Short mmCIF file of C-alpha atoms in Angstrom, two decimals:
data_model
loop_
_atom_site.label_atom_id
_atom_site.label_comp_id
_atom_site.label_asym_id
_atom_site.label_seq_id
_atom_site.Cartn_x
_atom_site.Cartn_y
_atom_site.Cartn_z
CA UNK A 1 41.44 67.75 38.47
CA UNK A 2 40.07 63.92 38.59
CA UNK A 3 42.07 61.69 39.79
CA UNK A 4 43.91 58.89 37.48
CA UNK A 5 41.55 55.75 37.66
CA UNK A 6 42.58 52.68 39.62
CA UNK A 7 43.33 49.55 37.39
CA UNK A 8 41.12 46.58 38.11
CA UNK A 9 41.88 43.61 39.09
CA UNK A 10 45.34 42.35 40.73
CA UNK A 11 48.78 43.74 40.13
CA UNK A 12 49.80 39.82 39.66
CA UNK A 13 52.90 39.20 37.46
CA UNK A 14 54.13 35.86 35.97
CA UNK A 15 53.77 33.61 33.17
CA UNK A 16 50.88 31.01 32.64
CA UNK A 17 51.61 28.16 30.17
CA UNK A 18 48.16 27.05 29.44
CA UNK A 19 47.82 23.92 26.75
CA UNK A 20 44.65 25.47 25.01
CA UNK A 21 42.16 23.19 24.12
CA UNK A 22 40.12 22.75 20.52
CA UNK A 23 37.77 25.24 19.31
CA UNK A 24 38.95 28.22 21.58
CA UNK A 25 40.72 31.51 20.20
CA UNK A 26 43.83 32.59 21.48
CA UNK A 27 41.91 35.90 22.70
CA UNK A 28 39.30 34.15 24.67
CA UNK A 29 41.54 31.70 26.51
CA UNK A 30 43.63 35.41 27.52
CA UNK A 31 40.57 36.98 28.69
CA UNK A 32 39.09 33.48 30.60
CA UNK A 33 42.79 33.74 32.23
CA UNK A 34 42.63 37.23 33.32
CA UNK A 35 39.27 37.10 35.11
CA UNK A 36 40.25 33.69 36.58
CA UNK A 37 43.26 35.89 38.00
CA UNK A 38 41.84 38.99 38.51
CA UNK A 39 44.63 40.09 36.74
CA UNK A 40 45.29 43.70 35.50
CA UNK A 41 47.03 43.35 32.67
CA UNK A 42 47.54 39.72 30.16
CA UNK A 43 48.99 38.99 26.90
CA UNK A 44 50.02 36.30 25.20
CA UNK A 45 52.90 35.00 23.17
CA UNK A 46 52.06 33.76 19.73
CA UNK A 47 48.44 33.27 18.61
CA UNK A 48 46.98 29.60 18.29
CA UNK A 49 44.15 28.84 15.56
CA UNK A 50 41.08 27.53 17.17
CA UNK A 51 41.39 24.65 15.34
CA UNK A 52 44.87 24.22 16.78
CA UNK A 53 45.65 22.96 20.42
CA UNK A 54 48.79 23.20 23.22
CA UNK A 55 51.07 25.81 24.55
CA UNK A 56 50.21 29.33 24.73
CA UNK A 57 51.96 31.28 26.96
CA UNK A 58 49.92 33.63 28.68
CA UNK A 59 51.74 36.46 30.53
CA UNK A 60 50.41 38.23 33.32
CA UNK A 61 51.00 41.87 34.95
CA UNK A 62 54.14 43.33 34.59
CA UNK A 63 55.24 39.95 32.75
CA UNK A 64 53.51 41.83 29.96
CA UNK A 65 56.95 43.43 29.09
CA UNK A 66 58.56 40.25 28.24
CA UNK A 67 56.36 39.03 25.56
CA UNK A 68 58.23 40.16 22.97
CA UNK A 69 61.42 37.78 23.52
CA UNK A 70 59.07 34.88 24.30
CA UNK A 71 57.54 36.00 20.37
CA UNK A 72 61.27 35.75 18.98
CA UNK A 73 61.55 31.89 20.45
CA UNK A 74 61.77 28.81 18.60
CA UNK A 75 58.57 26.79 18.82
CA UNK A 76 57.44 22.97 17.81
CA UNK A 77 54.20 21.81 16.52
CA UNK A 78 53.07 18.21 15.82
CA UNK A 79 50.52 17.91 12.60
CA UNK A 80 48.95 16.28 10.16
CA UNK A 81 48.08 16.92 7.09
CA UNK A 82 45.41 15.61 4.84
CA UNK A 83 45.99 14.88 1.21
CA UNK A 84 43.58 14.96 -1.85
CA UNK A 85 41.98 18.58 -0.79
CA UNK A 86 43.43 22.29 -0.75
CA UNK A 87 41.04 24.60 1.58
CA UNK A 88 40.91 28.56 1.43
CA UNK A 89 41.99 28.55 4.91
CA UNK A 90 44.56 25.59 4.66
CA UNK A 91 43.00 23.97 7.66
CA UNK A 92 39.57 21.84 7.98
CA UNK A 93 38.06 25.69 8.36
CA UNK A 94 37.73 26.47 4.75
CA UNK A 95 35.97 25.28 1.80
CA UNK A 96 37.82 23.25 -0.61
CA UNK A 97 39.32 24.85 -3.61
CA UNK A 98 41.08 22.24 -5.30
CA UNK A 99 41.23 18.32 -4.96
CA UNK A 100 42.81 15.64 -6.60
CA UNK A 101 42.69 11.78 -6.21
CA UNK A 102 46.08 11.51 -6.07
CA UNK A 103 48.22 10.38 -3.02
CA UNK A 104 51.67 10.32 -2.20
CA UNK A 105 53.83 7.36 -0.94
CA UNK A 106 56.13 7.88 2.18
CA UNK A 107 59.38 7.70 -0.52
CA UNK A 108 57.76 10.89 -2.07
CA UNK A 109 56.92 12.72 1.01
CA UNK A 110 60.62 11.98 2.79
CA UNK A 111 62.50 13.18 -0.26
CA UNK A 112 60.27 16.16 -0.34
CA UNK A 113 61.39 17.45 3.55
CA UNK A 114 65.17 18.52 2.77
CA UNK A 115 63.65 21.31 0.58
CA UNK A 116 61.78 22.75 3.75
CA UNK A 117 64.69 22.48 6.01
CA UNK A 118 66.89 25.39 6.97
CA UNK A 119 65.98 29.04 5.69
CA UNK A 120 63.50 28.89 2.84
CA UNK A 121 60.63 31.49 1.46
CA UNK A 122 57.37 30.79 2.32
CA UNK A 123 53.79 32.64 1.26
CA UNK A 124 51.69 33.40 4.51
CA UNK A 125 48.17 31.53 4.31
CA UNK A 126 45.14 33.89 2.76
CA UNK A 127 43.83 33.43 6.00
CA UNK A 128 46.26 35.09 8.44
CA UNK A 129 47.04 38.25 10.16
CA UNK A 130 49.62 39.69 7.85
CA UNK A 131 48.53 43.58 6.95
CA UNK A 132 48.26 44.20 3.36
CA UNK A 133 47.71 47.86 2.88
CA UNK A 134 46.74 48.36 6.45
CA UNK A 135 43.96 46.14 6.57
CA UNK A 136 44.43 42.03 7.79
CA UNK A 137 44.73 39.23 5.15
CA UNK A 138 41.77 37.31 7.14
CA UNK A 139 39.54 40.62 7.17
CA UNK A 140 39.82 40.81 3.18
CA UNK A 141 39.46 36.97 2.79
CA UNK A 142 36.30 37.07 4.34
CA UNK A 143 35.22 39.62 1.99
CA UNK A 144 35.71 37.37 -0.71
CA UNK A 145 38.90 39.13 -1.78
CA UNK A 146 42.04 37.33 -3.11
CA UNK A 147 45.35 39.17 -2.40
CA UNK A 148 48.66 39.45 -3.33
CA UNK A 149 50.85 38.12 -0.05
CA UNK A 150 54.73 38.56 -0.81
CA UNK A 151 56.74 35.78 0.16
CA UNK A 152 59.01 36.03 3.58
CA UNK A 153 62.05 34.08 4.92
CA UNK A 154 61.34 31.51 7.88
CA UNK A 155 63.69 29.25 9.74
CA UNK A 156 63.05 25.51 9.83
CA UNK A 157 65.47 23.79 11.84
CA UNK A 158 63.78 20.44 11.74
CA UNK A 159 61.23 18.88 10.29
CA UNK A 160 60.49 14.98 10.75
CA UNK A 161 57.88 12.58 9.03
CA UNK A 162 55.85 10.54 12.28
CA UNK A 163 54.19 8.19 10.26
CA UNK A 164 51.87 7.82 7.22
CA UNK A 165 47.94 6.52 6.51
CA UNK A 166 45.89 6.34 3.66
CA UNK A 167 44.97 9.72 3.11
CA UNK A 168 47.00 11.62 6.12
CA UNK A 169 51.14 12.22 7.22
CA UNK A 170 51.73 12.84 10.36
CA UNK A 171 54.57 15.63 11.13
CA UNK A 172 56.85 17.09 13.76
CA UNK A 173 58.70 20.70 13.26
CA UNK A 174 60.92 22.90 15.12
CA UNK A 175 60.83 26.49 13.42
CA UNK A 176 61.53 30.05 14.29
CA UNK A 177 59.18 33.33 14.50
CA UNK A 178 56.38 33.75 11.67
CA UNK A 179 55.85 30.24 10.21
CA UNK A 180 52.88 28.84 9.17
CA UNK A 181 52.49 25.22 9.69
CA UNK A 182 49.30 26.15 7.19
CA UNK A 183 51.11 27.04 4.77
CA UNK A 184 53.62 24.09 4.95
CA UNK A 185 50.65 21.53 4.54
CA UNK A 186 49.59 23.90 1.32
CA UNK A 187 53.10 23.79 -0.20
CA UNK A 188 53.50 20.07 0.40
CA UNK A 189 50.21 19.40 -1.34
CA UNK A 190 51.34 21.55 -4.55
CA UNK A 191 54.60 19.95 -4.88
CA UNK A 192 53.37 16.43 -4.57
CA UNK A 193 50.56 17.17 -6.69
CA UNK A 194 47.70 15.87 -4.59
CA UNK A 195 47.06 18.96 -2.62
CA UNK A 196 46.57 18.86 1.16
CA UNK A 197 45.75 20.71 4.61
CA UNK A 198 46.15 20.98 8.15
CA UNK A 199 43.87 18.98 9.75
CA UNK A 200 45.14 18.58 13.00
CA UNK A 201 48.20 20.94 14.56
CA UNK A 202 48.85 21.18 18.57
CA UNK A 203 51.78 23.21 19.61
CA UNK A 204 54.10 21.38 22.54
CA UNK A 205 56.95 23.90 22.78
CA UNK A 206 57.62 27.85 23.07
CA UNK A 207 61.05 28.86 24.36
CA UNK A 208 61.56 29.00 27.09
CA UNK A 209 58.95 26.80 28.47
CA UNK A 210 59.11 22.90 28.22
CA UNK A 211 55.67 21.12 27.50
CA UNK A 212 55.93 20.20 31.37
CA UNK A 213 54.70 23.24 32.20
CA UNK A 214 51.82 22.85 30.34
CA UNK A 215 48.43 23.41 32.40
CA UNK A 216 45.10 22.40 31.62
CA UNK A 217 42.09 24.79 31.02
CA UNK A 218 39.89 22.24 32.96
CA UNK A 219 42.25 22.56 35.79
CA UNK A 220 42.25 25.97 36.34
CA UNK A 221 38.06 26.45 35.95
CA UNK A 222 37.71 22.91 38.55
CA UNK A 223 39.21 26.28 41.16
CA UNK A 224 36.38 28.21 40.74
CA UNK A 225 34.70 25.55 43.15
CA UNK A 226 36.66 27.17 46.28
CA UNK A 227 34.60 29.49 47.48
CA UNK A 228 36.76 31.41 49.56
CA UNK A 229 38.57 34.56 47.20
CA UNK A 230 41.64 34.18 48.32
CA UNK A 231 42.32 30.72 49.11
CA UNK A 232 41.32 30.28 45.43
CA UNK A 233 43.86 32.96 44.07
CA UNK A 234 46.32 31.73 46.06
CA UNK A 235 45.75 28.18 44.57
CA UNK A 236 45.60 29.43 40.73
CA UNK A 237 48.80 31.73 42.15
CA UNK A 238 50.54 28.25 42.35
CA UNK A 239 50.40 27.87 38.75
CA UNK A 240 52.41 30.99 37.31
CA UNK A 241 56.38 30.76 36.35
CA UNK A 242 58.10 33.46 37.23
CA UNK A 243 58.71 36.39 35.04
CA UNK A 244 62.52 36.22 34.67
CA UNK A 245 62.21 32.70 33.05
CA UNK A 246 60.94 34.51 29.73
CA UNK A 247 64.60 35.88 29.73
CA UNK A 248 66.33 32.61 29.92
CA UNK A 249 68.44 33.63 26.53
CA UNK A 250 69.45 36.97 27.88
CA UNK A 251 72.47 37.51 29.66
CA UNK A 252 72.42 37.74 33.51
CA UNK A 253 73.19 40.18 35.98
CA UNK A 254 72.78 39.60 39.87
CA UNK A 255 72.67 42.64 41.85
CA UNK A 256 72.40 43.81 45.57
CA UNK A 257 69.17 45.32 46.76
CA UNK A 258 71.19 48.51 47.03
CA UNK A 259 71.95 47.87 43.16
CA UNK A 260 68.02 47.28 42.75
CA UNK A 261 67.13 49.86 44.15
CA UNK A 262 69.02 52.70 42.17
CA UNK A 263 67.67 50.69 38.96
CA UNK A 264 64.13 50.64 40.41
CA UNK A 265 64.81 54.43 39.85
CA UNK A 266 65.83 54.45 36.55
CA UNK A 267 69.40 54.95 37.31
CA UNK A 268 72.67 52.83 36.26
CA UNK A 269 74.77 50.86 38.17
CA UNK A 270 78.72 49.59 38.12
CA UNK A 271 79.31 45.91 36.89
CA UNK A 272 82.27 44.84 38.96
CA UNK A 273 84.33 41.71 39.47
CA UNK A 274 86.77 39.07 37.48
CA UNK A 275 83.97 37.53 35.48
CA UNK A 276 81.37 40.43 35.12
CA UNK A 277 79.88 41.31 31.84
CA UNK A 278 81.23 44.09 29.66
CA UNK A 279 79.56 44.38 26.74
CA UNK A 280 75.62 43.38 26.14
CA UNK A 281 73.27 45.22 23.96
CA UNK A 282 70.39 43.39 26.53
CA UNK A 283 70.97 41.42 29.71
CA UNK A 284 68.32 40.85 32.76
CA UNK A 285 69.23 41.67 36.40
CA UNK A 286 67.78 39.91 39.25
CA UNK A 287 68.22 40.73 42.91
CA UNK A 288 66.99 37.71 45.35
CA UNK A 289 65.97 35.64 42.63
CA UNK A 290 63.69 38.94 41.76
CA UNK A 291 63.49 40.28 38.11
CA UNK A 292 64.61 44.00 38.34
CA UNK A 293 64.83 45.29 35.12
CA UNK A 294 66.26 44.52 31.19
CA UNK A 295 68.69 46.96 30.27
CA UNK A 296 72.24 47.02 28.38
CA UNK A 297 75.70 46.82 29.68
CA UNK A 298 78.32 48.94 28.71
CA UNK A 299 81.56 51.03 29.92
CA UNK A 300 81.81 49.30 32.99
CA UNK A 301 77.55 49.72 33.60
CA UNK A 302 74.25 48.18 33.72
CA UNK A 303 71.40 50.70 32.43
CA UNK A 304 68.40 49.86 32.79
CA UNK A 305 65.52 49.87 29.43
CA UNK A 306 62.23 48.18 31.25
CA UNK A 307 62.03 47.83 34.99
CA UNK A 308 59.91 45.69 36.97
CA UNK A 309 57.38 46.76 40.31
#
């Protein structure tokens, strides 16, 4: 019997808020991350277009697991949009598919933002990764294909005009999962009637993480210069958030080592005291500062869902 294969790389955990830079995919900054790190394992929480710059939170080893509540946060973009041309990708990507020499004033364009404010239906981009029949929107617009994309609810909870030029409005907005800034810049186009696209877009928040933590590409690859191994993961090390900060919007639960150790095995433990918890459906316990597991709390106990090395 052959025995299981060692992973490569480092068992490093934490989360790496890199501000992406122009004309790299979300996928290659991941994998330039994970060899920087020698990590074993990365993700990352919500893609960013080439075209599109800032935050992308890049999670490392067993910080992996937490991706998904970092996916559910609220996130803000600044952009601008160009009037006078629609594109097939709604960005500066595509070829044009409609134009029109009209342009709005800045009356028109602030009366048009209380209709995208709050909950509202919006129609993914042609050019995005929603699966229609089992198959990506972008693979089938590429084969020249034009398909139906049903409309979806999306969360705006604010939206604010920056300033205006000739031909371009510059915008801030603070939305939930599954927008597309994209598609906004299409919509606004149609309903003023001069058409328009994305033609700049840089991402400064995902919750948890505050544009503060933003780091640099550059100043990660200026490392590489140290040429001794560890001193240079050690510097790069300095860099990560820790794990548990994903969680931020989960309810906590400190526990003793003895605690952490029973959940490290999978087992539950008793939440005691005047102002423990008593009913969560998810919570995070820490011991030492130390992510332990995510779990739910109920009938006096913590039991624990994912658990942490």
């Amino acid at each position: 019997m052959s025995k299981p294969r060692k992973p490569k790389g480092r068992p490093v955990s934490g989360w790496l808020i890199l501000d992406k830079p122009l004309d790299f995919g979300s996928t290659e900054a991941v994998s330039k991350i994970k060899w920087l790190f020698n990590a074993q394992k990365a993700g990352h929480a919500g893609t960013l277009d080439p075209l599109a710059s800032g935050m992308l939170p890049i999670a490392l080893g067993d910080a992996t697991k937490t991706v998904p509540y970092v996916m559910d946060g609220r996130k803000i973009y600044e952009f601008a949009v160009t009037w006078g041309e629609e594109r097939s990708t709604d960005d500066l990507e595509g070829e044009v598919t409609a134009s029109s020499e009209k342009r709005p004033t800045e009356d028109d364009i602030r009366a048009l933002l209380p209709n995208y404010t709050g909950t509202i239906n919006q129609i993914p981009p042609q050019f995005s990764a929603i699966k229609i029949a089992g198959e990506r929107a972008y693979d089938l617009a590429r084969d020249g294909e034009t398909v139906e994309i049903p409309s979806r609810e999306v969360e705006i909870f604010r939206l604010t005009l920056l300033g205006v030029d000739a031909d371009k409005a510059h915008f801030e907005v603070e939305c939930g999962k599954g927008t597309y800034v994209r598609a906004l810049a299409r919509d606004f186009g149609r309903d003023l009637g001069c058409y328009g696209h994305i033609s700049e877009l840089r991402r400064t928040f995902v919750a948890p993480f505050a544009e503060e933590k933003m780091v640099p590409l550059a100043d990660l690859v200026a490392l590489e210069e140290i040429e001794d191994r560890d001193e240079r993961l050690a510097a790069l090390d300095e860099f990560l958030i820790d794990t548990a900060e994903a969680l931020s919007s989960l309810p906590h639960l400190p526990v003793t080592e003895d605690q952490a150790h029973r959940i490290r095995m999978g087992n539950p433990v008793i939440v005691r005291g005047r102002d423990a918890l008593v009913a969560e459906s998810e919570a995070y316990a820490t011991s030492r500062g130390k992510l332990i597991a995510i779990g739910e709390i109920g009938q006096g106990e913590f039991r624990p869902k994912r658990v942490f090395a």
